[in-house]
Coordinates of C-alpha atoms in Angstrom, one line a residue:
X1 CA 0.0 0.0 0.0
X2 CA 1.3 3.2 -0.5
X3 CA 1.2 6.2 1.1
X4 CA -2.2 7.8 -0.4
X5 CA -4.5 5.3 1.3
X6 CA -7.0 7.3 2.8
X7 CA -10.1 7.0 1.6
X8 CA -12.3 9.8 4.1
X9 CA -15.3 8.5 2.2
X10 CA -15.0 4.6 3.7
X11 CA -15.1 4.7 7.4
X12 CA -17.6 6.7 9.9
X13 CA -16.8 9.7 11.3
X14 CA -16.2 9.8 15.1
X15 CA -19.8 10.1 16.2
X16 CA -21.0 6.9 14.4
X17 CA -22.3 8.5 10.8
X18 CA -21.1 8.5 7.7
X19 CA -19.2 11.6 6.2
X20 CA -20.8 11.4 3.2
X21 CA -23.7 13.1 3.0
X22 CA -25.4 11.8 -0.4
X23 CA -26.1 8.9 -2.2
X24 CA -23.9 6.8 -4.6
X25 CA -24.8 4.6 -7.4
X26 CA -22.6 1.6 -8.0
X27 CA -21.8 0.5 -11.7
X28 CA -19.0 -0.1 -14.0
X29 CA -18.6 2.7 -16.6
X30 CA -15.9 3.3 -18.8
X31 CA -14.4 6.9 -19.0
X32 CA -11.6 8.9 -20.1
X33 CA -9.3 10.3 -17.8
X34 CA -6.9 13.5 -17.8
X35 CA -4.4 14.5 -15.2
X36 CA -4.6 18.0 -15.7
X37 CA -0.8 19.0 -16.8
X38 CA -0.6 15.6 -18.2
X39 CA -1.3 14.9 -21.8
X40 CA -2.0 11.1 -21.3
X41 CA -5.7 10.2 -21.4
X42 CA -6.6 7.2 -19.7
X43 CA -9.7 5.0 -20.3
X44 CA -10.4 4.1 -17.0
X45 CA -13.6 2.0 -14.7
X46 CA -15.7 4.0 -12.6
X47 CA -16.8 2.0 -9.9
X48 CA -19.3 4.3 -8.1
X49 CA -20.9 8.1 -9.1
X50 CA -22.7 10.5 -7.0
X51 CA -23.6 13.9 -7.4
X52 CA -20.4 15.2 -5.9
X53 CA -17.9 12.9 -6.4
X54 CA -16.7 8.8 -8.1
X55 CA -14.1 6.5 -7.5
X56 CA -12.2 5.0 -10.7
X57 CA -9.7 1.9 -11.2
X58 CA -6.5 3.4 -12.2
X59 CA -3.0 2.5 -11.9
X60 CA -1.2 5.8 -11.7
X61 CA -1.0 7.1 -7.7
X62 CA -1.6 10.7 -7.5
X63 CA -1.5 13.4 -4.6
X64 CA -4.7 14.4 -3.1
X65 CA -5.5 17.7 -4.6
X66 CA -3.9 16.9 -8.3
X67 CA -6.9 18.8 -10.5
X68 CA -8.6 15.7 -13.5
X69 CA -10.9 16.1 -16.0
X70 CA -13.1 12.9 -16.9
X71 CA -15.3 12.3 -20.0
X72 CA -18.0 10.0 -18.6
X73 CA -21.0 9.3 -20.9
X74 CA -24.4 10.5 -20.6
X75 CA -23.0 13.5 -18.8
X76 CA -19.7 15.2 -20.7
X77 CA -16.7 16.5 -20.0
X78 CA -16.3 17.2 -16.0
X79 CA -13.3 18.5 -13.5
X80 CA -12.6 17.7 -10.1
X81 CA -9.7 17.0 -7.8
X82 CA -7.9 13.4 -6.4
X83 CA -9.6 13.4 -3.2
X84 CA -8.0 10.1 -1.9
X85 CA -5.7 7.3 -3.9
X86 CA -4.7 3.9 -3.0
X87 CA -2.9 1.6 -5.2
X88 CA -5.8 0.8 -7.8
X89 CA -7.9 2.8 -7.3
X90 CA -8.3 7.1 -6.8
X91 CA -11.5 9.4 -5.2
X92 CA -12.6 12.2 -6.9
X93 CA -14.1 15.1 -5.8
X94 CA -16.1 16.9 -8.4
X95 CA -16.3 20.5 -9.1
X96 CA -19.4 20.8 -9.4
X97 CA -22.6 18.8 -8.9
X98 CA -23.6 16.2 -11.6
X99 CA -26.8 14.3 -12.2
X100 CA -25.4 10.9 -12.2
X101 CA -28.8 9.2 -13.3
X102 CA -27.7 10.5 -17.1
X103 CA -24.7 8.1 -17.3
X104 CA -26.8 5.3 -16.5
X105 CA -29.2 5.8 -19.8
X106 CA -28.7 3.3 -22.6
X107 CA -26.7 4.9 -25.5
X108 CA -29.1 4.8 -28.4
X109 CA -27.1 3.9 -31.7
X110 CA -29.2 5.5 -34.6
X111 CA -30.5 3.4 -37.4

């Protein structure tokens, strides 16, 4: 394990509750993914997707606060920061709010 290993979304706060504060959908959705300052694009598995935030499988270990942009279907082109990283996996904190109910509609291919 390395040293980024805290995920602040996984355990309860000390009181008993959760720290997150809204819901998240579970799912495997492909995306593309940019360290900002970085001109590799990585396609990438989102694992889970809420309004303010996801958590991708990816390889690369990055620092809490390194700014990404991720293409995720349904929804477009969004930014956000690493909010934890673990070996396989990184947090992200989104910029702004999403709707993460779009990503889940079927792609229609037309005819």
């Amino acid at each position: 394990m390395d040293s980024f290993s805290y995920d602040p979304f996984a355990k309860a706060d000390e009181i008993g509750g959760s720290q997150r504060s809204r819901s998240r959908d579970s799912l495997f959705l492909m995306a593309q993914l940019q360290f900002v300052g970085d001109a590799k694009i990585r396609e990438v598995r989102v694992r889970n997707l809420s309004e303010g935030g996801l958590m991708v499988d990816c390889t690369s270990v990055k620092e809490p606060g390194t700014a990404v942009s991720l293409d995720l279907r349904g929804i477009g082109t969004v930014s956000g920061k690493v909010a934890w990283c673990t070996e396989g996996r990184i947090g992200i904190a989104l910029d702004r709010p999403i709707d993460p109910r779009k990503a889940r509609k079927p792609v229609v291919q037309p005819r």
